[in-house]
């Protein structure tokens, strides 16, 4: 069922930008608002769809989009999602692993008193 205006409750940051919201919804039988509506505002559902979290404010009864803030958020998100080339880091870590394994083998040789691959054999001779 369509409704011209629905109740919307905003969560905002210290600067007044909308960081989240709850909205009234149709459950198939009636409109539901499972939140305290005393501080909610009435908005057209199409207006709610225009909210850009972190870049939209509700001022003087209207939603106001800060396009500079929207661009800054988009740029920050792009930087976070861009994957750096990790092949050089992987090669460095593999080299360090090989060096560590070689050092471990050398320590094992020292602590065992010789070549770890050598087997000890004891020979006895009998005097006649």
CSV table of N, CA, C and O in Angstrom, one decimal:
chain,number,residue,atom,x,y,z
A,1,UNK,N,0.8,-1.2,0.0
A,1,UNK,CA,0.0,0.0,0.0
A,1,UNK,C,0.9,1.2,0.0
A,1,UNK,O,1.8,1.3,0.8
A,2,UNK,N,0.6,2.1,-0.9
A,2,UNK,CA,1.4,3.4,-1.0
A,2,UNK,C,0.9,4.4,0.0
A,2,UNK,O,-0.2,4.4,0.4
A,3,UNK,N,1.9,5.2,0.4
A,3,UNK,CA,1.6,6.3,1.4
A,3,UNK,C,2.4,7.5,0.9
A,3,UNK,O,3.5,7.4,0.5
A,4,UNK,N,1.8,8.7,1.0
A,4,UNK,CA,2.4,9.9,0.6
A,4,UNK,C,3.6,10.2,1.4
A,4,UNK,O,4.7,10.7,0.9
A,5,UNK,N,3.5,10.1,2.7
A,5,UNK,CA,4.6,10.4,3.7
A,5,UNK,C,4.7,9.2,4.6
A,5,UNK,O,3.7,8.6,5.1
A,6,UNK,N,6.0,8.9,5.0
A,6,UNK,CA,6.2,7.9,6.0
A,6,UNK,C,7.1,8.5,7.1
A,6,UNK,O,7.8,9.5,6.9
A,7,UNK,N,7.0,7.9,8.3
A,7,UNK,CA,7.8,8.4,9.4
A,7,UNK,C,9.2,7.8,9.3
A,7,UNK,O,9.4,6.7,9.0
A,8,UNK,N,10.2,8.8,9.5
A,8,UNK,CA,11.6,8.4,9.4
A,8,UNK,C,12.3,9.0,10.6
A,8,UNK,O,12.1,10.2,10.9
A,9,UNK,N,13.1,8.2,11.2
A,9,UNK,CA,13.9,8.6,12.4
A,9,UNK,C,15.4,8.5,12.0
A,9,UNK,O,15.9,7.5,11.6
A,10,UNK,N,16.1,9.7,12.1
A,10,UNK,CA,17.5,9.8,11.7
A,10,UNK,C,18.4,9.6,12.9
A,10,UNK,O,18.1,9.9,14.0
A,11,UNK,N,19.6,9.0,12.6
A,11,UNK,CA,20.7,9.0,13.5
A,11,UNK,C,21.7,9.9,12.8
A,11,UNK,O,22.0,9.7,11.6
A,12,UNK,N,22.3,10.8,13.6
A,12,UNK,CA,23.2,11.8,12.9
A,12,UNK,C,24.6,11.8,13.7
A,12,UNK,O,24.6,11.4,14.9
A,13,UNK,N,25.6,12.3,13.0
A,13,UNK,CA,26.9,12.4,13.7
A,13,UNK,C,27.0,13.8,14.3
A,13,UNK,O,26.0,14.6,14.3
A,14,UNK,N,28.1,14.2,14.9
A,14,UNK,CA,28.2,15.5,15.6
A,14,UNK,C,28.0,16.6,14.7
A,14,UNK,O,27.6,17.7,15.1
A,15,UNK,N,28.2,16.5,13.4
A,15,UNK,CA,28.1,17.6,12.4
A,15,UNK,C,26.7,17.6,11.8
A,15,UNK,O,26.4,18.5,11.0
A,16,UNK,N,25.8,16.7,12.2
A,16,UNK,CA,24.4,16.7,11.7
A,16,UNK,C,24.2,15.9,10.5
A,16,UNK,O,23.1,15.8,9.9
A,17,UNK,N,25.2,15.2,10.0
A,17,UNK,CA,25.1,14.3,8.8
A,17,UNK,C,24.3,13.1,9.2
A,17,UNK,O,24.6,12.5,10.3
A,18,UNK,N,23.4,12.6,8.4
A,18,UNK,CA,22.7,11.4,8.6
A,18,UNK,C,23.6,10.2,8.5
A,18,UNK,O,24.2,10.0,7.4
A,19,UNK,N,23.7,9.4,9.5
A,19,UNK,CA,24.6,8.2,9.5
A,19,UNK,C,23.7,6.9,9.5
A,19,UNK,O,24.3,5.8,9.3
A,20,UNK,N,22.4,7.1,9.7
A,20,UNK,CA,21.6,5.9,9.6
A,20,UNK,C,20.1,6.4,9.8
A,20,UNK,O,19.9,7.5,10.3
A,21,UNK,N,19.2,5.5,9.5
A,21,UNK,CA,17.8,5.9,9.7
A,21,UNK,C,16.9,4.7,9.8
A,21,UNK,O,17.3,3.6,9.4
A,22,UNK,N,15.7,4.9,10.4
A,22,UNK,CA,14.7,3.8,10.5
A,22,UNK,C,13.5,4.4,9.8
A,22,UNK,O,13.2,5.6,9.9
A,23,UNK,N,12.7,3.6,9.1
A,23,UNK,CA,11.6,4.1,8.5
A,23,UNK,C,10.4,3.2,8.7
A,23,UNK,O,10.5,2.0,8.9
A,24,UNK,N,9.2,3.8,8.6
A,24,UNK,CA,8.0,3.1,8.7
A,24,UNK,C,7.8,2.2,7.5
A,24,UNK,O,8.3,2.5,6.4
A,25,UNK,N,7.2,1.1,7.7
A,25,UNK,CA,7.0,0.2,6.6
A,25,UNK,C,5.6,-0.5,6.6
A,25,UNK,O,5.0,-0.6,7.6
A,26,UNK,N,5.2,-1.0,5.5
A,26,UNK,CA,4.0,-1.7,5.3
A,26,UNK,C,4.2,-3.2,5.5
A,26,UNK,O,5.0,-3.8,4.8
A,27,UNK,N,3.6,-3.8,6.4
A,27,UNK,CA,3.8,-5.2,6.7
A,27,UNK,C,2.8,-6.2,6.0
A,27,UNK,O,2.8,-7.4,6.3
A,28,UNK,N,2.1,-5.6,5.1
A,28,UNK,CA,1.1,-6.4,4.4
A,28,UNK,C,-0.3,-6.2,4.9
A,28,UNK,O,-1.3,-6.5,4.2
A,29,UNK,N,-0.5,-5.8,6.1
A,29,UNK,CA,-1.8,-5.5,6.7
A,29,UNK,C,-1.9,-4.0,7.1
A,29,UNK,O,-2.9,-3.4,7.0
A,30,UNK,N,-0.8,-3.5,7.7
A,30,UNK,CA,-0.8,-2.1,8.2
A,30,UNK,C,0.6,-1.5,8.2
A,30,UNK,O,1.6,-2.3,8.1
A,31,UNK,N,0.6,-0.2,8.4
A,31,UNK,CA,1.9,0.5,8.5
A,31,UNK,C,2.5,0.2,9.9
A,31,UNK,O,1.8,0.3,10.9
A,32,UNK,N,3.8,0.0,9.9
A,32,UNK,CA,4.5,-0.3,11.2
A,32,UNK,C,5.6,0.7,11.4
A,32,UNK,O,6.3,1.0,10.4
A,33,UNK,N,5.8,1.1,12.6
A,33,UNK,CA,7.0,2.0,12.9
A,33,UNK,C,7.5,1.4,14.3
A,33,UNK,O,7.1,1.9,15.3
A,34,UNK,N,8.4,0.4,14.2
A,34,UNK,CA,9.0,-0.2,15.4
A,34,UNK,C,10.1,0.6,16.1
A,34,UNK,O,11.1,0.1,16.4
A,35,UNK,N,9.8,1.9,16.2
A,35,UNK,CA,10.8,2.8,16.9
A,35,UNK,C,10.0,3.9,17.5
A,35,UNK,O,8.8,4.1,17.1
A,36,UNK,N,10.6,4.7,18.3
A,36,UNK,CA,10.0,5.8,18.9
A,36,UNK,C,9.8,6.9,17.9
A,36,UNK,O,10.8,7.4,17.3
A,37,UNK,N,8.6,7.2,17.6
A,37,UNK,CA,8.3,8.2,16.5
A,37,UNK,C,8.2,9.6,17.0
A,37,UNK,O,7.9,10.5,16.2
A,38,UNK,N,8.5,9.9,18.3
A,38,UNK,CA,8.3,11.2,18.8
A,38,UNK,C,9.3,12.2,18.2
A,38,UNK,O,9.1,13.4,18.1
A,39,UNK,N,10.5,11.7,17.7
A,39,UNK,CA,11.5,12.6,17.0
A,39,UNK,C,11.6,12.3,15.5
A,39,UNK,O,12.5,12.7,14.9
A,40,UNK,N,10.6,11.5,15.0
A,40,UNK,CA,10.6,11.1,13.6
A,40,UNK,C,10.1,12.3,12.8
A,40,UNK,O,9.3,13.1,13.3
A,41,UNK,N,10.4,12.3,11.5
A,41,UNK,CA,9.9,13.3,10.6
A,41,UNK,C,9.1,12.6,9.5
A,41,UNK,O,9.3,11.4,9.3
A,42,UNK,N,8.2,13.3,8.8
A,42,UNK,CA,7.4,12.7,7.7
A,42,UNK,C,8.1,13.1,6.4
A,42,UNK,O,8.3,14.3,6.1
A,43,UNK,N,8.4,12.1,5.6
A,43,UNK,CA,9.0,12.3,4.3
A,43,UNK,C,8.4,11.4,3.3
A,43,UNK,O,7.9,10.3,3.6
A,44,UNK,N,8.4,11.8,2.0
A,44,UNK,CA,8.0,11.0,0.9
A,44,UNK,C,9.0,9.9,0.7
A,44,UNK,O,10.2,10.1,0.9
A,45,UNK,N,8.5,8.7,0.5
A,45,UNK,CA,9.4,7.5,0.3
A,45,UNK,C,10.5,7.8,-0.8
A,45,UNK,O,11.6,7.4,-0.6
A,46,UNK,N,10.1,8.5,-1.8
A,46,UNK,CA,11.1,8.8,-2.9
A,46,UNK,C,12.2,9.7,-2.3
A,46,UNK,O,13.4,9.6,-2.7
A,47,UNK,N,11.9,10.6,-1.4
A,47,UNK,CA,12.9,11.5,-0.8
A,47,UNK,C,13.9,10.6,0.1
A,47,UNK,O,15.1,10.9,0.1
A,48,UNK,N,13.3,9.6,0.8
A,48,UNK,CA,14.2,8.8,1.6
A,48,UNK,C,15.2,8.1,0.8
A,48,UNK,O,16.4,7.9,1.2
A,49,UNK,N,14.9,7.7,-0.4
A,49,UNK,CA,15.8,7.0,-1.3
A,49,UNK,C,17.0,7.9,-1.8
A,49,UNK,O,18.0,7.4,-2.2
A,50,UNK,N,16.9,9.2,-1.6
A,50,UNK,CA,17.9,10.1,-2.0
A,50,UNK,C,19.0,10.3,-0.9
A,50,UNK,O,20.0,11.0,-1.2
A,51,UNK,N,18.8,9.8,0.3
A,51,UNK,CA,19.7,10.0,1.4
A,51,UNK,C,21.0,9.3,1.1
A,51,UNK,O,21.1,8.1,0.7
A,52,UNK,N,22.1,10.1,1.2
A,52,UNK,CA,23.5,9.5,1.1
A,52,UNK,C,24.1,9.6,2.5
A,52,UNK,O,24.3,10.6,3.0
A,53,UNK,N,24.2,8.4,3.1
A,53,UNK,CA,24.7,8.3,4.5
A,53,UNK,C,26.0,9.0,4.6
A,53,UNK,O,27.0,8.8,3.8
A,54,UNK,N,26.1,9.9,5.6
A,54,UNK,CA,27.4,10.6,5.9
A,54,UNK,C,27.5,11.9,5.1
A,54,UNK,O,28.4,12.7,5.3
A,55,UNK,N,26.6,12.2,4.1
A,55,UNK,CA,26.7,13.4,3.3
A,55,UNK,C,25.4,14.1,3.2
A,55,UNK,O,25.3,15.2,2.6
A,56,UNK,N,24.3,13.6,3.8
A,56,UNK,CA,23.0,14.3,3.8
A,56,UNK,C,22.6,14.8,5.2
A,56,UNK,O,22.8,14.1,6.2
A,57,UNK,N,22.1,16.0,5.2
A,57,UNK,CA,21.6,16.5,6.5
A,57,UNK,C,20.1,16.8,6.3
A,57,UNK,O,19.6,17.0,5.2
A,58,UNK,N,19.3,16.8,7.4
A,58,UNK,CA,17.9,17.2,7.4
A,58,UNK,C,17.9,18.6,8.0
A,58,UNK,O,18.1,18.7,9.2
A,59,UNK,N,17.7,19.6,7.2
A,59,UNK,CA,17.7,21.0,7.6
A,59,UNK,C,16.4,21.7,7.2
A,59,UNK,O,16.1,21.6,6.0
A,60,UNK,N,15.8,22.4,8.1
A,60,UNK,CA,14.6,23.2,7.8
A,60,UNK,C,13.6,22.4,7.1
A,60,UNK,O,13.0,22.9,6.1
A,61,UNK,N,13.4,21.2,7.5
A,61,UNK,CA,12.3,20.3,6.9
A,61,UNK,C,12.7,19.7,5.6
A,61,UNK,O,11.8,19.2,4.9
A,62,UNK,N,14.0,19.8,5.2
A,62,UNK,CA,14.3,19.3,3.9
A,62,UNK,C,15.6,18.5,4.0
A,62,UNK,O,16.5,18.8,4.8
A,63,UNK,N,15.8,17.5,3.1
A,63,UNK,CA,17.0,16.8,3.0
A,63,UNK,C,18.0,17.6,2.1
A,63,UNK,O,17.6,18.1,1.0
A,64,UNK,N,19.2,17.8,2.6
A,64,UNK,CA,20.2,18.6,1.9
A,64,UNK,C,21.5,17.8,1.7
A,64,UNK,O,22.1,17.3,2.7
A,65,UNK,N,21.8,17.6,0.5
A,65,UNK,CA,23.0,16.8,0.1
A,65,UNK,C,24.2,17.7,0.0
A,65,UNK,O,24.2,18.6,-0.8
A,66,UNK,N,25.3,17.4,0.7
A,66,UNK,CA,26.5,18.1,0.6
A,66,UNK,C,27.4,17.3,-0.4
A,66,UNK,O,27.9,16.3,-0.1
A,67,UNK,N,27.4,17.8,-1.6
A,67,UNK,CA,28.1,17.1,-2.7
A,67,UNK,C,29.6,17.0,-2.5
A,67,UNK,O,30.2,16.0,-2.9
A,68,UNK,N,30.2,18.0,-1.9
A,68,UNK,CA,31.6,17.9,-1.6
A,68,UNK,C,31.9,16.8,-0.6
A,68,UNK,O,32.9,16.0,-0.8
A,69,UNK,N,31.1,16.6,0.4
A,69,UNK,CA,31.2,15.6,1.4
A,69,UNK,C,30.9,14.2,0.7
A,69,UNK,O,31.6,13.2,1.0
A,70,UNK,N,30.0,14.2,-0.2
A,70,UNK,CA,29.7,12.9,-0.9
A,70,UNK,C,30.9,12.5,-1.7
A,70,UNK,O,31.2,11.3,-1.7
A,71,UNK,N,31.5,13.4,-2.4
A,71,UNK,CA,32.7,13.1,-3.2
A,71,UNK,C,33.8,12.6,-2.3
A,71,UNK,O,34.5,11.7,-2.6
A,72,UNK,N,34.0,13.3,-1.2
A,72,UNK,CA,35.1,12.9,-0.2
A,72,UNK,C,34.9,11.5,0.3
A,72,UNK,O,35.8,10.7,0.4
A,73,UNK,N,33.6,11.2,0.6
A,73,UNK,CA,33.3,9.8,1.0
A,73,UNK,C,33.5,8.8,-0.1
A,73,UNK,O,34.1,7.7,0.2
A,74,UNK,N,33.1,9.1,-1.3
A,74,UNK,CA,33.3,8.2,-2.5
A,74,UNK,C,34.8,8.0,-2.7
A,74,UNK,O,35.3,6.9,-3.0
A,75,UNK,N,35.6,9.1,-2.6
A,75,UNK,CA,37.1,9.0,-2.8
A,75,UNK,C,37.7,8.1,-1.7
A,75,UNK,O,38.6,7.3,-2.0
A,76,UNK,N,37.3,8.3,-0.5
A,76,UNK,CA,37.8,7.5,0.6
A,76,UNK,C,37.5,6.0,0.4
A,76,UNK,O,38.3,5.1,0.7
A,77,UNK,N,36.2,5.7,0.0
A,77,UNK,CA,35.8,4.4,-0.2
A,77,UNK,C,36.6,3.7,-1.4
A,77,UNK,O,37.0,2.6,-1.3
A,78,UNK,N,36.9,4.5,-2.4
A,78,UNK,CA,37.7,4.0,-3.5
A,78,UNK,C,39.1,3.6,-3.1
A,78,UNK,O,39.6,2.6,-3.4
A,79,UNK,N,39.7,4.5,-2.2
A,79,UNK,CA,41.0,4.2,-1.7
A,79,UNK,C,41.0,3.0,-0.9
A,79,UNK,O,42.0,2.2,-0.9
A,80,UNK,N,40.0,2.8,-0.1
A,80,UNK,CA,39.9,1.6,0.8
A,80,UNK,C,39.7,0.3,0.0
A,80,UNK,O,40.2,-0.8,0.4
A,81,UNK,N,39.0,0.4,-1.1
A,81,UNK,CA,38.7,-0.9,-1.8
A,81,UNK,C,39.7,-1.2,-2.9
A,81,UNK,O,39.7,-2.3,-3.4
A,82,UNK,N,40.6,-0.2,-3.2
A,82,UNK,CA,41.7,-0.5,-4.2
A,82,UNK,C,42.7,-1.4,-3.6
A,82,UNK,O,43.3,-1.2,-2.5
A,83,UNK,N,42.9,-2.6,-4.2
A,83,UNK,CA,43.9,-3.6,-3.7
A,83,UNK,C,45.3,-3.2,-4.2
A,83,UNK,O,45.5,-3.1,-5.4
A,84,UNK,N,46.2,-3.1,-3.3
A,84,UNK,CA,47.6,-2.8,-3.7
A,84,UNK,C,48.2,-4.1,-4.3
A,84,UNK,O,47.7,-5.2,-4.1
A,85,UNK,N,49.2,-3.9,-5.1
A,85,UNK,CA,49.9,-5.0,-5.7
A,85,UNK,C,50.7,-5.7,-4.6
A,85,UNK,O,51.7,-5.1,-4.1
A,86,UNK,N,50.4,-6.9,-4.3
A,86,UNK,CA,51.0,-7.5,-3.1
A,86,UNK,C,52.1,-8.5,-3.6
A,86,UNK,O,52.7,-9.1,-2.8
A,87,UNK,N,52.4,-8.6,-4.9
A,87,UNK,CA,53.3,-9.6,-5.4
A,87,UNK,C,54.8,-9.3,-4.8
A,87,UNK,O,55.5,-10.3,-4.4
A,88,UNK,N,55.2,-8.1,-4.7
A,88,UNK,CA,56.5,-7.8,-4.2
A,88,UNK,C,56.6,-8.2,-2.7
A,88,UNK,O,57.6,-8.7,-2.2
A,89,UNK,N,55.5,-7.9,-1.9
A,89,UNK,CA,55.5,-8.3,-0.5
A,89,UNK,C,55.5,-9.8,-0.3
A,89,UNK,O,56.2,-10.3,0.5
A,90,UNK,N,54.8,-10.5,-1.2
A,90,UNK,CA,54.8,-12.0,-1.1
A,90,UNK,C,56.2,-12.5,-1.4
A,90,UNK,O,56.7,-13.4,-0.7
A,91,UNK,N,56.8,-12.0,-2.4
A,91,UNK,CA,58.2,-12.4,-2.8
A,91,UNK,C,59.1,-12.2,-1.6
A,91,UNK,O,60.0,-13.0,-1.3
A,92,UNK,N,59.0,-11.0,-1.0
A,92,UNK,CA,59.9,-10.7,0.2
A,92,UNK,C,59.6,-11.7,1.3
A,92,UNK,O,60.6,-12.2,1.9
A,93,UNK,N,58.4,-11.9,1.6
A,93,UNK,CA,58.1,-12.9,2.7
A,93,UNK,C,58.5,-14.3,2.4
A,93,UNK,O,59.0,-15.0,3.3
A,94,UNK,N,58.4,-14.7,1.1
A,94,UNK,CA,58.9,-16.0,0.8
A,94,UNK,C,60.4,-16.1,0.9
A,94,UNK,O,61.0,-17.1,1.4
A,95,UNK,N,61.1,-15.1,0.6
A,95,UNK,CA,62.6,-15.0,0.8
A,95,UNK,C,63.0,-15.1,2.2
A,95,UNK,O,63.9,-15.8,2.6
A,96,UNK,N,62.2,-14.3,3.1
A,96,UNK,CA,62.5,-14.4,4.5
A,96,UNK,C,62.2,-15.8,5.1
A,96,UNK,O,62.9,-16.2,5.9
A,97,UNK,N,61.2,-16.4,4.6
A,97,UNK,CA,60.9,-17.8,5.0
A,97,UNK,C,62.0,-18.8,4.7
A,97,UNK,O,62.4,-19.6,5.5
A,98,UNK,N,62.5,-18.7,3.5
A,98,UNK,CA,63.6,-19.5,3.1
A,98,UNK,C,64.8,-19.3,3.9
A,98,UNK,O,65.5,-20.3,4.3
A,99,UNK,N,65.1,-18.0,4.2
A,99,UNK,CA,66.3,-17.7,5.1
A,99,UNK,C,66.1,-18.3,6.5
A,99,UNK,O,67.0,-18.8,7.1
A,100,UNK,N,64.9,-18.2,7.0
A,100,UNK,CA,64.6,-18.7,8.3
A,100,UNK,C,64.7,-20.2,8.4
A,100,UNK,O,65.2,-20.8,9.3
A,101,UNK,N,64.2,-20.9,7.3
A,101,UNK,CA,64.3,-22.4,7.3
A,101,UNK,C,65.8,-22.8,7.2
A,101,UNK,O,66.1,-23.8,7.8
A,102,UNK,N,66.6,-22.1,6.4
A,102,UNK,CA,68.0,-22.4,6.4
A,102,UNK,C,68.7,-22.2,7.7
A,102,UNK,O,69.5,-23.1,8.1
A,103,UNK,N,68.3,-21.2,8.4
A,103,UNK,CA,68.9,-20.9,9.8
A,103,UNK,C,68.5,-22.0,10.7
A,103,UNK,O,69.3,-22.5,11.6
A,104,UNK,N,67.2,-22.5,10.6
A,104,UNK,CA,66.7,-23.5,11.5
A,104,UNK,C,67.5,-24.8,11.3
A,104,UNK,O,67.9,-25.5,12.2
A,105,UNK,N,67.8,-25.1,10.0
A,105,UNK,CA,68.5,-26.3,9.7
A,105,UNK,C,70.0,-26.2,10.2
A,105,UNK,O,70.5,-27.2,10.7
A,106,UNK,N,70.6,-25.1,10.1
A,106,UNK,CA,71.9,-24.9,10.6
A,106,UNK,C,72.0,-25.0,12.1
A,106,UNK,O,72.9,-25.7,12.7
A,107,UNK,N,71.0,-24.5,12.8
A,107,UNK,CA,70.9,-24.7,14.3
A,107,UNK,C,70.7,-26.1,14.6
A,107,UNK,O,71.2,-26.6,15.6
A,108,UNK,N,69.9,-26.8,13.8
A,108,UNK,CA,69.7,-28.2,14.1
A,108,UNK,C,71.0,-29.0,13.9
A,108,UNK,O,71.3,-29.9,14.7
A,109,UNK,N,71.7,-28.7,12.9
A,109,UNK,CA,73.0,-29.4,12.7
A,109,UNK,C,74.0,-29.1,13.9
A,109,UNK,O,74.6,-30.0,14.4
A,110,UNK,N,74.0,-27.9,14.4
A,110,UNK,CA,74.9,-27.5,15.5
A,110,UNK,C,74.4,-28.3,16.8
A,110,UNK,O,75.2,-28.9,17.5
A,111,UNK,N,73.1,-28.3,17.0
A,111,UNK,CA,72.7,-28.9,18.3
A,111,UNK,C,72.8,-30.4,18.3
A,111,UNK,O,72.9,-31.0,19.3
A,112,UNK,N,72.7,-31.0,17.1
A,112,UNK,CA,72.8,-32.5,17.0
A,112,UNK,C,74.3,-32.9,16.8
A,112,UNK,O,74.6,-34.1,16.8
A,113,UNK,N,75.2,-31.9,16.7
A,113,UNK,CA,76.6,-32.2,16.6
A,113,UNK,C,77.1,-32.7,15.3
A,113,UNK,O,78.0,-33.5,15.2
A,114,UNK,N,76.5,-32.3,14.3
A,114,UNK,CA,77.0,-32.7,12.9
A,114,UNK,C,75.9,-32.6,11.9
A,114,UNK,O,74.9,-31.9,12.1
A,115,UNK,N,76.1,-33.3,10.8
A,115,UNK,CA,75.2,-33.4,9.7
A,115,UNK,C,73.9,-34.1,10.1
A,115,UNK,O,74.0,-35.2,10.6
A,116,UNK,N,72.8,-33.5,9.9
A,116,UNK,CA,71.5,-34.1,10.3
A,116,UNK,C,71.2,-35.3,9.5
A,116,UNK,O,70.4,-36.2,9.9
A,117,UNK,N,71.8,-35.4,8.3
A,117,UNK,CA,71.5,-36.6,7.4
A,117,UNK,C,72.4,-37.7,7.7
A,117,UNK,O,72.2,-38.8,7.2
A,118,UNK,N,73.5,-37.5,8.5
A,118,UNK,CA,74.5,-38.6,8.7
A,118,UNK,C,73.9,-39.6,9.8
A,118,UNK,O,73.2,-39.2,10.7
A,119,UNK,N,74.2,-40.8,9.6
A,119,UNK,CA,73.9,-41.8,10.6
A,119,UNK,C,75.1,-42.3,11.3
A,119,UNK,O,76.2,-42.3,10.7
A,120,UNK,N,75.0,-42.5,12.6
A,120,UNK,CA,76.2,-43.0,13.3
A,120,UNK,C,76.3,-44.5,13.3
A,120,UNK,O,75.2,-45.2,13.4
A,121,UNK,N,77.4,-45.0,13.1
A,121,UNK,CA,77.6,-46.4,13.1
A,121,UNK,C,78.8,-46.7,14.1
A,121,UNK,O,79.7,-45.9,14.2
A,122,UNK,N,78.6,-47.8,14.8
A,122,UNK,CA,79.7,-48.1,15.7
A,122,UNK,C,80.3,-49.4,15.2
A,122,UNK,O,79.6,-50.4,14.9
A,123,UNK,N,81.6,-49.5,15.2
A,123,UNK,CA,82.3,-50.7,14.7
A,123,UNK,C,83.2,-51.2,15.9
A,123,UNK,O,83.8,-50.4,16.6
A,124,UNK,N,83.2,-52.4,16.1
A,124,UNK,CA,84.0,-53.0,17.1
A,124,UNK,C,85.0,-54.0,16.5
A,124,UNK,O,84.6,-54.7,15.5
A,125,UNK,N,86.1,-54.1,17.0
A,125,UNK,CA,87.0,-55.1,16.6
A,125,UNK,C,87.4,-56.0,17.8
A,125,UNK,O,87.4,-55.5,18.9
A,126,UNK,N,87.7,-57.2,17.5
A,126,UNK,CA,88.0,-58.1,18.5
A,126,UNK,C,89.5,-58.5,18.4
A,126,UNK,O,90.0,-58.6,17.3
A,127,UNK,N,90.1,-58.5,19.5
A,127,UNK,CA,91.6,-58.8,19.5
A,127,UNK,C,91.7,-60.3,19.8
A,127,UNK,O,91.1,-60.9,20.6
A,128,UNK,N,92.6,-60.8,19.0
A,128,UNK,CA,92.7,-62.2,19.0
A,128,UNK,C,93.8,-62.8,19.7
A,128,UNK,O,94.4,-63.3,20.4
